[in-house]
XYZ file of C-alpha atoms in Angstrom:
604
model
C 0.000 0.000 0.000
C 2.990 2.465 1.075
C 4.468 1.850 -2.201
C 0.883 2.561 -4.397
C 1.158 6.109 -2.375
C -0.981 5.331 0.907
C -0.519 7.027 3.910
C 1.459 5.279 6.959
C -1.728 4.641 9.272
C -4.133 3.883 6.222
C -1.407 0.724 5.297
C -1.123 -0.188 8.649
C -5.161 -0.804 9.462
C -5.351 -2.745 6.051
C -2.082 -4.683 7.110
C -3.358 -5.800 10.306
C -6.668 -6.488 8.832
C -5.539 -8.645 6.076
C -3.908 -11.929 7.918
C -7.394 -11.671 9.844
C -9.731 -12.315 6.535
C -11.615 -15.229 7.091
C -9.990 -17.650 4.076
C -6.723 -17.074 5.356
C -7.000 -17.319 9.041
C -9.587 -20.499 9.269
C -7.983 -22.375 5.814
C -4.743 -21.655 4.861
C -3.351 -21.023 8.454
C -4.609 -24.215 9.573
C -4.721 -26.426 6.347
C -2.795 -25.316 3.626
C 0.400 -23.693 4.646
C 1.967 -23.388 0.684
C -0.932 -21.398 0.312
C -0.289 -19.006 3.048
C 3.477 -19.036 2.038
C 2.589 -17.789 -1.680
C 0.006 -15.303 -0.533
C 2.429 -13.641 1.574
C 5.427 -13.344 -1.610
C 3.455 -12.025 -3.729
C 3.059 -9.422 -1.861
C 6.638 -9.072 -1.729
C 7.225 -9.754 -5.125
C 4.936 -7.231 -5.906
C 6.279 -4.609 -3.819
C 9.687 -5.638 -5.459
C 8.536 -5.509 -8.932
C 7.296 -2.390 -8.608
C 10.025 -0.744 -7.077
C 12.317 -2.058 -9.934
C 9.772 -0.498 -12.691
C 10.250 2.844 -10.962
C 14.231 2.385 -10.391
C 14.112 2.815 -6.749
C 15.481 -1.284 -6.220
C 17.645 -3.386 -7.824
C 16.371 -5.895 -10.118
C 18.361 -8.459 -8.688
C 16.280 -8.527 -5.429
C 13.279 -8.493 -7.075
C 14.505 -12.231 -8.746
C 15.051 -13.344 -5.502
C 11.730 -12.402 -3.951
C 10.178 -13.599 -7.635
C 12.034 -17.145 -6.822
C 10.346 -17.213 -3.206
C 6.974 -17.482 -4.754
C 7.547 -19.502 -7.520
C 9.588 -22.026 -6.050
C 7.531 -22.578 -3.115
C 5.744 -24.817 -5.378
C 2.118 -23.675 -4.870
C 1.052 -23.040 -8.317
C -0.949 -20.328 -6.892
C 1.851 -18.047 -6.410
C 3.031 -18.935 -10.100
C 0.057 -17.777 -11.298
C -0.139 -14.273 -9.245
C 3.480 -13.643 -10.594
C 2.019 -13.614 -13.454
C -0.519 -11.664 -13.241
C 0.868 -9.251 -10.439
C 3.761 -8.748 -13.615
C 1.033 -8.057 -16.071
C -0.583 -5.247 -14.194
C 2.532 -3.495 -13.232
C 3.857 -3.784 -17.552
C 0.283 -2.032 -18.042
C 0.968 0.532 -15.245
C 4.932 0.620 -17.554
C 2.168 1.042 -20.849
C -0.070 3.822 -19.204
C 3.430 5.830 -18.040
C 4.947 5.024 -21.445
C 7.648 3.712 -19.189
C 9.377 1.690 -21.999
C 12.640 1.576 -20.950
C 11.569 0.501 -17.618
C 8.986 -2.172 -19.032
C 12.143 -3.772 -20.732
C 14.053 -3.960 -17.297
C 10.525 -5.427 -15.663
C 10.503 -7.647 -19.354
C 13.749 -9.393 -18.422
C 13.783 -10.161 -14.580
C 10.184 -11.348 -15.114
C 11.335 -14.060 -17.593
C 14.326 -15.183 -15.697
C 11.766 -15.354 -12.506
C 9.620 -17.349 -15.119
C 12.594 -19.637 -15.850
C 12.690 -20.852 -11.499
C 9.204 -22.108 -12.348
C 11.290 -25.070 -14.439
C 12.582 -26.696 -11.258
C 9.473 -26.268 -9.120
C 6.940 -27.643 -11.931
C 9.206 -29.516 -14.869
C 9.185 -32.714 -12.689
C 5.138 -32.437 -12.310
C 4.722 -31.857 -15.942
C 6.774 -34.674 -16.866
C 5.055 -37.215 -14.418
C 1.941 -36.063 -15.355
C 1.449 -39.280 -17.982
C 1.935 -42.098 -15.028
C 0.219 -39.756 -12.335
C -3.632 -38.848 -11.729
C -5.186 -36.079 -10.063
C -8.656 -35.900 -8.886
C -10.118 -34.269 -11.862
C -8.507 -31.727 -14.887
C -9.573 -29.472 -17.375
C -12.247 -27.304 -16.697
C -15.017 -28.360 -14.052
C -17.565 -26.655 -12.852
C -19.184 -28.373 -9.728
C -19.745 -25.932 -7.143
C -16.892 -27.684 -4.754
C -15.517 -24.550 -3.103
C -17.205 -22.354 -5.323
C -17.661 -18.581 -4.372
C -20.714 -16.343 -5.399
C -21.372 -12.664 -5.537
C -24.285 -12.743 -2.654
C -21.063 -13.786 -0.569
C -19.150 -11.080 -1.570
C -22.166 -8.719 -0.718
C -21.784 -10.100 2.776
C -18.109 -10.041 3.500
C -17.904 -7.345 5.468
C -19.803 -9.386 7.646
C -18.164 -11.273 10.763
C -20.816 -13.831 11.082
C -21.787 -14.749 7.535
C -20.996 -18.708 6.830
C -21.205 -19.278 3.078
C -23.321 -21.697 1.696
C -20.245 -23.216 0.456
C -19.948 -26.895 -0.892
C -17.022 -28.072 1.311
C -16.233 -31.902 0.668
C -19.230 -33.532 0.498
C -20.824 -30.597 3.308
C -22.979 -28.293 2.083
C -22.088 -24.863 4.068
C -19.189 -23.662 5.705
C -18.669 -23.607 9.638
C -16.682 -20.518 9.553
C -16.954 -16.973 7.779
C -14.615 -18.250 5.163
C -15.309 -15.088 2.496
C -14.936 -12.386 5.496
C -12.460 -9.853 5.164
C -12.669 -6.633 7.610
C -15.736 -5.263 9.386
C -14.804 -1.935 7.401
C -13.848 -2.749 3.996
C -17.746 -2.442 2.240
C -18.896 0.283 5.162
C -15.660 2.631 4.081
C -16.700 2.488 0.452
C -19.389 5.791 0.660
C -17.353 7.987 2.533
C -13.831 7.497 0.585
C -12.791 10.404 -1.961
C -13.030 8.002 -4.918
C -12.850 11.476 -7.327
C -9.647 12.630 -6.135
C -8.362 9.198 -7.045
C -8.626 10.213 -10.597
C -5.788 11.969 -10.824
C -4.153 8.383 -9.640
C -6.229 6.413 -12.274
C -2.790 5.349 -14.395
C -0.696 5.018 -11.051
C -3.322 2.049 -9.542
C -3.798 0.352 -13.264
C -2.150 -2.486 -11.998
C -3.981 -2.710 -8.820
C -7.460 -2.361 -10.518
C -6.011 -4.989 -13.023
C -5.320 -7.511 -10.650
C -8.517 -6.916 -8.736
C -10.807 -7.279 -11.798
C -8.614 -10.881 -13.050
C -8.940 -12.310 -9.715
C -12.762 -11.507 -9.155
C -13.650 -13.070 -12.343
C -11.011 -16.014 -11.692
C -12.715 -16.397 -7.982
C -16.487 -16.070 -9.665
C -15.628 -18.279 -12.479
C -15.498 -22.161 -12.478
C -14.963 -24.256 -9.975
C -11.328 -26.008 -11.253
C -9.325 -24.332 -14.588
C -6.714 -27.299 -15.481
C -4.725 -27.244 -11.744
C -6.450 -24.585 -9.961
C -9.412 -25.713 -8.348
C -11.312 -24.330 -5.337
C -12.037 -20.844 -6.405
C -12.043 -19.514 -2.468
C -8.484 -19.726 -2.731
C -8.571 -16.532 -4.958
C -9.961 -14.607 -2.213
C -6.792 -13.508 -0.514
C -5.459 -12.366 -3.638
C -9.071 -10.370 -3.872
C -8.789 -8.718 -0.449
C -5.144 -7.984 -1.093
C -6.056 -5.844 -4.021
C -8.765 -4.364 -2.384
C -7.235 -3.474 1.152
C -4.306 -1.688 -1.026
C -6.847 -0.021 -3.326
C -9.029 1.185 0.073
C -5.809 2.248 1.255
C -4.734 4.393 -0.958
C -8.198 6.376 -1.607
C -8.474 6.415 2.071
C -5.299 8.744 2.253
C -6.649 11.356 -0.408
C -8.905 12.059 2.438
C -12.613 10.506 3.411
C -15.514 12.959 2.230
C -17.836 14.522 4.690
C -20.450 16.271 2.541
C -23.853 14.557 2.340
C -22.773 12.971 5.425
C -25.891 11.589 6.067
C -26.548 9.808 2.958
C -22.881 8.230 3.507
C -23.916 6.978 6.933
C -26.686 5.870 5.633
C -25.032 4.047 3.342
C -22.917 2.264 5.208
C -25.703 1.182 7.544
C -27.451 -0.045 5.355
C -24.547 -2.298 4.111
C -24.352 -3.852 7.194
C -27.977 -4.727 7.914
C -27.835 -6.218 4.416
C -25.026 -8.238 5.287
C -26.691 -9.021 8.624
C -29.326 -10.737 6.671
C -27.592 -12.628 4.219
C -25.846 -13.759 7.180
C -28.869 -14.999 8.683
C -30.187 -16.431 5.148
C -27.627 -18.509 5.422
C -27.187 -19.576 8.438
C -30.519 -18.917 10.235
C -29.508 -21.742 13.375
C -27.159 -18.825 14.598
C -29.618 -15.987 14.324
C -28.161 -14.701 18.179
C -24.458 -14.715 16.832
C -25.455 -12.587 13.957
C -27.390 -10.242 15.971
C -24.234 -9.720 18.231
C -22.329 -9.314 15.372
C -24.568 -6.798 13.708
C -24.253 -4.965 16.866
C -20.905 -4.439 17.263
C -20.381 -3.739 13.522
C -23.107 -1.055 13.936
C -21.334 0.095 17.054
C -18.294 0.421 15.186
C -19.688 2.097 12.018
C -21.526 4.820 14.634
C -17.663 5.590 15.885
C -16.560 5.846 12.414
C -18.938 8.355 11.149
C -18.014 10.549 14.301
C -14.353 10.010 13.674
C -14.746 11.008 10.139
C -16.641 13.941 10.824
C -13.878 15.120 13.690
C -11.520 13.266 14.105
C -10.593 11.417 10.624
C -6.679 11.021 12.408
C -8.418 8.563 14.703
C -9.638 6.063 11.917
C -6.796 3.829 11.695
C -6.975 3.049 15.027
C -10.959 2.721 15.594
C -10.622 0.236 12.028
C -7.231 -1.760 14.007
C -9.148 -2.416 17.361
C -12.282 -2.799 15.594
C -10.295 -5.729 13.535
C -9.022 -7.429 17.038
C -12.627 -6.850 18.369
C -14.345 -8.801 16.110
C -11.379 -11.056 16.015
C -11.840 -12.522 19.417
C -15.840 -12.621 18.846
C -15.071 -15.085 16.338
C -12.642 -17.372 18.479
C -14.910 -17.352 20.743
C -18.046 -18.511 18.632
C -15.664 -20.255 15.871
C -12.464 -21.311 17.307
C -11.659 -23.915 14.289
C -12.681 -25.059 11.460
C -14.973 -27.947 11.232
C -15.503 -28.531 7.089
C -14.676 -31.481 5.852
C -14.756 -33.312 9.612
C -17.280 -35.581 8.266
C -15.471 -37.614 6.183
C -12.786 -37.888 8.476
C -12.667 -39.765 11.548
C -12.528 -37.096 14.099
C -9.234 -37.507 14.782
C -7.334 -38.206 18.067
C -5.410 -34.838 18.489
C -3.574 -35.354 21.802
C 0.213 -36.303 22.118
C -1.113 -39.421 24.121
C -3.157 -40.648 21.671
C -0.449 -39.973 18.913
C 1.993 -41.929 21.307
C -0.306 -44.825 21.717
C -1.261 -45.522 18.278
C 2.729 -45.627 17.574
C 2.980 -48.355 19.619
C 0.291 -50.423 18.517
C 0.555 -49.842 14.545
C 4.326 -50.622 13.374
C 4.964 -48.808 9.633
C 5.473 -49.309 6.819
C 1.020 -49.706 7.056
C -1.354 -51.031 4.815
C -4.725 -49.419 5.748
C -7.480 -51.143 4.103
C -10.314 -49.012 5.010
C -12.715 -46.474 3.705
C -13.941 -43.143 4.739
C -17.318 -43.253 5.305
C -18.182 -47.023 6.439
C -18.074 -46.291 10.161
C -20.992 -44.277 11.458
C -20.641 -40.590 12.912
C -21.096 -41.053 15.937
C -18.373 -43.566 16.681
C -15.547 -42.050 14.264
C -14.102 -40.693 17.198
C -13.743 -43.870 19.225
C -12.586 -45.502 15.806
C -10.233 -43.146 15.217
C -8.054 -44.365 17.471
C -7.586 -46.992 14.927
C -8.232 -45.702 11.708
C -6.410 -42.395 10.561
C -6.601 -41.303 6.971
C -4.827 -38.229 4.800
C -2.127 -37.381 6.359
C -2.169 -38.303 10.073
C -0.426 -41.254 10.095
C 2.439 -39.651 9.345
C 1.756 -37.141 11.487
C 1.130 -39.383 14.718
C 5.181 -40.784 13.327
C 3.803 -44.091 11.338
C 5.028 -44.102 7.854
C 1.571 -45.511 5.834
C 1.566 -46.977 2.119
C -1.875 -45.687 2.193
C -1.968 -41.808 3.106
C -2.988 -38.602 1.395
C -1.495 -37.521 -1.682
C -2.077 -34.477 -4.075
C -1.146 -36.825 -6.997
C -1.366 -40.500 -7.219
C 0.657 -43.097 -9.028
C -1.543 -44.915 -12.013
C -0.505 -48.352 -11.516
C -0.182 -48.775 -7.895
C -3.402 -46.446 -6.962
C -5.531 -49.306 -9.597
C -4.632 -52.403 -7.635
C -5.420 -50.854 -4.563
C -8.363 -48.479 -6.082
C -6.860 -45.979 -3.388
C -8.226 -42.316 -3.008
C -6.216 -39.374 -2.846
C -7.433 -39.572 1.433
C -6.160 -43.033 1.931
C -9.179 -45.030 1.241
C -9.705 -48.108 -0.404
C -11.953 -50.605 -1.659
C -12.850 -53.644 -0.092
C -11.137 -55.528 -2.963
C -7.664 -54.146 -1.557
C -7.630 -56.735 1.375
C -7.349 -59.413 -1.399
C -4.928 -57.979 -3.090
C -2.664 -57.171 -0.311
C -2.386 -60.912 0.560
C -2.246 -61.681 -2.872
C 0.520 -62.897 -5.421
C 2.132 -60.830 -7.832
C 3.491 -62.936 -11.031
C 5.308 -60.222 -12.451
C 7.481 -60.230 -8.258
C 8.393 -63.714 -8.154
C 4.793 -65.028 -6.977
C 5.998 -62.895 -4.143
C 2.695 -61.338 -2.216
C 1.755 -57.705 -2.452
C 2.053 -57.262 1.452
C 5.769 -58.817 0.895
C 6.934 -56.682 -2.356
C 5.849 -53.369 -0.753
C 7.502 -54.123 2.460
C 4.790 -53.885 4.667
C 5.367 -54.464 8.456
C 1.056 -53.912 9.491
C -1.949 -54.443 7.421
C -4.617 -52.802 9.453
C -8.642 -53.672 8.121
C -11.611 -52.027 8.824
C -14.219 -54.727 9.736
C -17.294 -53.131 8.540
C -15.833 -53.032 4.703
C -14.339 -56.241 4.913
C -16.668 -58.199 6.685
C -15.599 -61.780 8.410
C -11.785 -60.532 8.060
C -11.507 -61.560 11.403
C -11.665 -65.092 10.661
C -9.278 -64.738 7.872
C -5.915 -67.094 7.969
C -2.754 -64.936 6.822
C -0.450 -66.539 5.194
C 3.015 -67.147 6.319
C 4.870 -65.142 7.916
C 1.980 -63.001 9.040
C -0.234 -63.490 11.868
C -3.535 -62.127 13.398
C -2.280 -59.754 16.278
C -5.787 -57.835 17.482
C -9.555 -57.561 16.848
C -12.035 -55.479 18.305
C -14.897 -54.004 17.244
C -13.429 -51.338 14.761
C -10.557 -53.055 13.131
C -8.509 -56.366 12.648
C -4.634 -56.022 12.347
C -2.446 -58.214 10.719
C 1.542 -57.936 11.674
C 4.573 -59.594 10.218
C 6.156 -62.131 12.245
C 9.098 -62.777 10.717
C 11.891 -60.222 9.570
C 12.370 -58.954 6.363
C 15.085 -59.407 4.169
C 17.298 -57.469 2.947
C 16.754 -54.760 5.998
C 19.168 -52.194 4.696
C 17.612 -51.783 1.170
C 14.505 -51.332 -0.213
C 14.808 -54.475 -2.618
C 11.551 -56.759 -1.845
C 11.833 -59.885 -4.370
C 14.901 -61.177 -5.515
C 13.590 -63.754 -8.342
C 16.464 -66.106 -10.059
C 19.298 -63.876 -8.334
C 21.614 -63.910 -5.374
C 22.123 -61.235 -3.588
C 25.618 -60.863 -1.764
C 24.849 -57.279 -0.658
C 21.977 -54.635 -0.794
C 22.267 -51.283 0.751
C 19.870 -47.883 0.003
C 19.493 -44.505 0.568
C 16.575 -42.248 -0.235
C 17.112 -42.020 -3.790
C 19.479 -44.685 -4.756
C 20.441 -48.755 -4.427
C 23.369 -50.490 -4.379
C 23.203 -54.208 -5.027
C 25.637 -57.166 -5.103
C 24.484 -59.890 -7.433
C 25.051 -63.075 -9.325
C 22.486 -64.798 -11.529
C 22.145 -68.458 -13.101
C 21.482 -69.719 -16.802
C 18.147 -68.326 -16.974
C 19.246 -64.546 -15.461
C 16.406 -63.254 -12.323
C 14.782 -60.229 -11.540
C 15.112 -57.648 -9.144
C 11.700 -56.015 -7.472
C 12.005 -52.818 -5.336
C 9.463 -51.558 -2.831
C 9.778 -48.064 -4.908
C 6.970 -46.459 -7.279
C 8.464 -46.687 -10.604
C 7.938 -42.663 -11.118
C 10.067 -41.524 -14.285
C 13.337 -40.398 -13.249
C 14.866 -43.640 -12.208
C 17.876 -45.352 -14.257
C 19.393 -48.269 -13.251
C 22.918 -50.314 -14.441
C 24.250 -53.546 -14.169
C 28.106 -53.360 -14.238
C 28.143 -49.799 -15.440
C 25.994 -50.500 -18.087
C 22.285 -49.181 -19.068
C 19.432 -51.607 -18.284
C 15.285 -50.597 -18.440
C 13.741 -49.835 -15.505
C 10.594 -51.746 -15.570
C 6.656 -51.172 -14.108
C 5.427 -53.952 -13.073
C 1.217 -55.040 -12.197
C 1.319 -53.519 -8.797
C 3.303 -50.134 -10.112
C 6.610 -51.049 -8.277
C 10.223 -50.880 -10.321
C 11.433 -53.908 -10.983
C 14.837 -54.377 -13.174
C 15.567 -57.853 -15.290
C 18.737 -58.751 -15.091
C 20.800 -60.864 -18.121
C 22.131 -64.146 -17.325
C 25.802 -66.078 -15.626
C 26.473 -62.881 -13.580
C 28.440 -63.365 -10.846
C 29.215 -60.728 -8.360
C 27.947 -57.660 -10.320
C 27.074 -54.486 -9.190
C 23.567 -53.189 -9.533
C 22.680 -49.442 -9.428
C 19.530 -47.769 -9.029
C 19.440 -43.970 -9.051
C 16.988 -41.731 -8.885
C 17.242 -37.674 -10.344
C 13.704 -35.685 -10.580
C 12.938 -35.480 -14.241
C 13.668 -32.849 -16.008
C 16.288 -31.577 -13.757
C 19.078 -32.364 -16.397
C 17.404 -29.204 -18.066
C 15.748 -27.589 -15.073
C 18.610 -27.088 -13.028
C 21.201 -25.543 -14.981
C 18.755 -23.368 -16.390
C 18.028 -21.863 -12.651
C 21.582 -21.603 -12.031
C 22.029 -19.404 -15.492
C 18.787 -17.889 -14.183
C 20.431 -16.513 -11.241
C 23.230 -15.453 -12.972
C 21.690 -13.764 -15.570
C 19.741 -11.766 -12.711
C 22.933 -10.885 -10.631
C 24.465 -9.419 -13.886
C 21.275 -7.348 -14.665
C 21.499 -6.346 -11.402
C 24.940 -5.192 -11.750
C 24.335 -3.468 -14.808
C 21.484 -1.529 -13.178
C 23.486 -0.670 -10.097
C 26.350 0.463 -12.466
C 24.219 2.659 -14.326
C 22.645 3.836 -11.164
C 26.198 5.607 -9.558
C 26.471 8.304 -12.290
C 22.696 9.002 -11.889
C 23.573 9.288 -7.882
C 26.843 11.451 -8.585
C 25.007 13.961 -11.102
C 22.418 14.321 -9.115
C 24.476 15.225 -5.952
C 26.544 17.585 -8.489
């Protein structure tokens, strides 16, 4: 805001506001941290950026804040580089700034070229991976409307959202600050004209990220529209801002109070349209907003100097009403299983489940009202891994083909019942070796209710029947693993003198008869793998349950197997980031170069 031209105060009520908007406190605080992460560089970045259009900082920083966002890997942030870039080459445009536009031209693209290693490796996984839907869908999950934007000034308003399989939110997800609609009337939005070219780019990015946020509900890998709205009240708290410091207008002060009255009894009542169960919270809330609106007019009329702070403590106000009535989010708690979320319980379902786990168990078998007890048992996403038990079958933004088919395994964890038989079954293309066995499974934990009579199942050997109750049935190994320092499962027609691993390579020992063997790995056989046998080039090869698995030729005798593994596309990725970041330190050489005559003529 400081850098559009606003006042010190007016930038500091918006900046305390801001972290406070519903979206960001209740979903990406909590949930999605990435997200919060890329919200908060592109502010920087666009601060940066700008600064370099208008000479007043060195390109070279600006790359660096432009390679926070886009590597953080939230595609989100690549996206508002993009269009953060494109408002502030208009804003170049409108101040026929072309010399400056070509400076803004070049860091932009070598910022664009860090999006290689952050996104290459996606791209060029894509063809083995899924996701859980692409191209353009429009089915209301997460979807925003403009009745919701009506009501945002509104502390109490909880959208009719479709949140994972829940229709309406639990908290006031598209709030952003008691003031930012009630403000609107009394700001001098006249005397902004003479700013009109100055704030293209913030108007710019407004308008692209309304329609983005009001358009579908997924545009090829950004879904959820909702997540547009910090990039919304961004814009707008800079763009309120900067008005606000040309001076709030007092004539037809009535109508203006009116106006803003009005704005919150109408957001008062689509508050209570739709939510009408909490018709007490949004009176309260209607209260104190009018309260707060009352001090505002009287602080505009005499006292405008005392508007930052009435709009700061009005923000921390209605802050701790909403703890208070809303202390967490509770969307998308129905299709979990109300997770155990003490360090006891964490502790004592690490000593009764031993990773690597096989969870065969779906989301919504077990009623409600007893996910709690059962989730002492059954944890899905990512809390396994949370609670310290590494789990075959956890959450994951983007799934493996072959190995997510035999196990028809969501992107939550859940499977069909079919999975039980394949986890104890044999896999011709390992040996004959069973799937339980080539993944390296230690615990193969069933829900009852999906696979009913499980409890009177025999395992095989090897594997025994360790507890039952009324939730679950858990089958453990009973015998050790081979091979303990590697991840090498099956070892079919091949001796193995020696196996050792690290996270993303193997070392192998090995001599084979007249008819050569095969190696099987408990790995995913993503792209990016190579392997050799003395030195030498061999296929890496997928087999039915989407593991690697490497043939090896015949009368070997003591050769050395490698398996490495490099992220595709970093052969190309990675030196082109390093010539990125040269490229930018030189420009930003050049630039501070060019800058010390400027500095010594103008002293002169």
């Amino acid at each position: 805001a400081r850098e559009y031209g606003a006042n010190p105060w007016p930038a500091a009520a918006v900046a305390v506001a801001l972290p406070f908007a519903g979206f960001t406190l209740y979903f990406d605080a909590s949930m999605w941290i990435a997200g919060l992460i890329a919200t908060v560089w592109t502010a920087w970045f666009w601060w940066a950026a700008r600064r370099v259009l208008n000479g007043r900082l060195n390109p070279f920083i600006g790359f660096i804040f432009g390679y926070l966002l886009i590597t953080n890997g939230n595609p989100y942030g690549a996206l508002s580089a993009v269009i953060v870039l494109m408002g502030l080459a208009l804003e170049a445009l409108l101040h026929r700034q072309f010399r400056a536009l070509w400076k803004l031209v070049l860091m932009g693209g070598l910022v664009g070229c860090t999006a290689l290693v952050a996104y290459l490796p996606l791209l060029l996984t894509a063809e083995v991976g899924w996701r859980t839907a692409k191209g353009i869908v429009n089915d209301g999950d997460l979807a925003i409307n403009s009745l919701m934007l009506m009501g945002t000034s509104t502390s109490t308003m909880l959208p009719d959202l479709f949140v994972w399989r829940v229709y309406g939110s639990s908290v006031p997800v598209a709030y952003s600050a008691w003031f930012l609609l009630p403000i609107l009337p009394w700001l001098n939005w006249s005397a902004s004209r003479t700013k009109a070219r100055q704030m293209a780019g913030l108007w710019w990015v407004l308008g692209v990220y309304l329609v983005l946020a009001l358009g579908p509900s997924q545009i090829w890998m950004f879904r959820w529209p909702v997540r547009l709205l910090e990039y919304v009240w961004l814009a707008s708290f800079v763009i309120v801002a900067v008005v606000w410091s040309q001076g709030v207008r007092t004539d037809a002060w009535k109508l203006r109070a009116a106006g803003s009255v009005v704005i919150a009894f109408a957001g008062a009542l689509i508050a209570f349209l739709m939510a009408h169960d909490v018709a007490e919270r949004h009176l309260v809330g209607l209260i104190v907003q009018v309260a707060l609106i009352g001090v505002m007019i009287v602080f505009a009329l005499k006292a405008e100097r005392l508007l930052p702070g009435l709009f700061i403590a009005g923000t921390l106000a209605t802050l701790v009403l909403q703890i208070i009535w809303m202390p967490y989010s509770t969307d998308g708690t129905l299709w979990q299983f109300r997770l155990p979320s003490s360090a006891a319980a964490a502790a004592d379902y690490r000593g009764r489940v031993q990773g690597p786990l096989l969870q065969v168990a779906q989301i919504d078998v077990t009623a409600t009202q007893v996910r709690e007890e059962a989730g002492g048992w059954l944890l899905f996403g990512s809390m396994p891994g949370a609670f310290g038990v590494e789990s075959t079958t956890s959450y994951t933004g983007l799934g493996f083909d072959v190995f997510a088919g035999a196990l028809c395994i969501s992107y939550a964890g859940a499977t069909c019942p079919e999975a039980f038989n394949v986890a104890f079954g044999a896999l011709p293309d390992a040996g004959g070796a069973r799937f339980v066995d080539a993944t390296k499974m230690n615990t193969v934990l069933v829900e009852n209710r999906l696979v009913p009579g499980v409890a009177q199942f025999e395992p095989p050997p090897g594997w025994r029947l360790a507890e039952t109750n009324e939730w679950v049935a858990v089958f453990v190994r009973d015998s050790p693993l081979p091979w303990p320092d590697s991840r090498l499962s099956v070892a079919d027609g091949v001796s193995v003198a020696a196996a050792s691993s690290s996270d993303t390579s193997e070392i192998l020992r090995v001599s084979t008869g007249s008819s050569g063997g095969s190696l099987t790995f408990a790995r995913l056989a993503w792209p990016g793998y190579t392997a050799t046998v003395n030195g030498e080039e061999t296929p890496i090869i997928t087999n039915s349950a989407g593991l690697l698995r490497v043939d090896l030729p015949a009368e070997l005798s003591d050769a050395v197997v490698s398996i490495e593994f490099t992220a595709p596309g970093y052969g190309v990725a990675v030196p082109v980031l390093l010539m990125a970041i040269l490229a930018a330190a030189a420009q930003g050489l050049v630039v501070a170069r060019g800058a010390k005559p400027r500095r010594a003529a103008a002293d002169d």
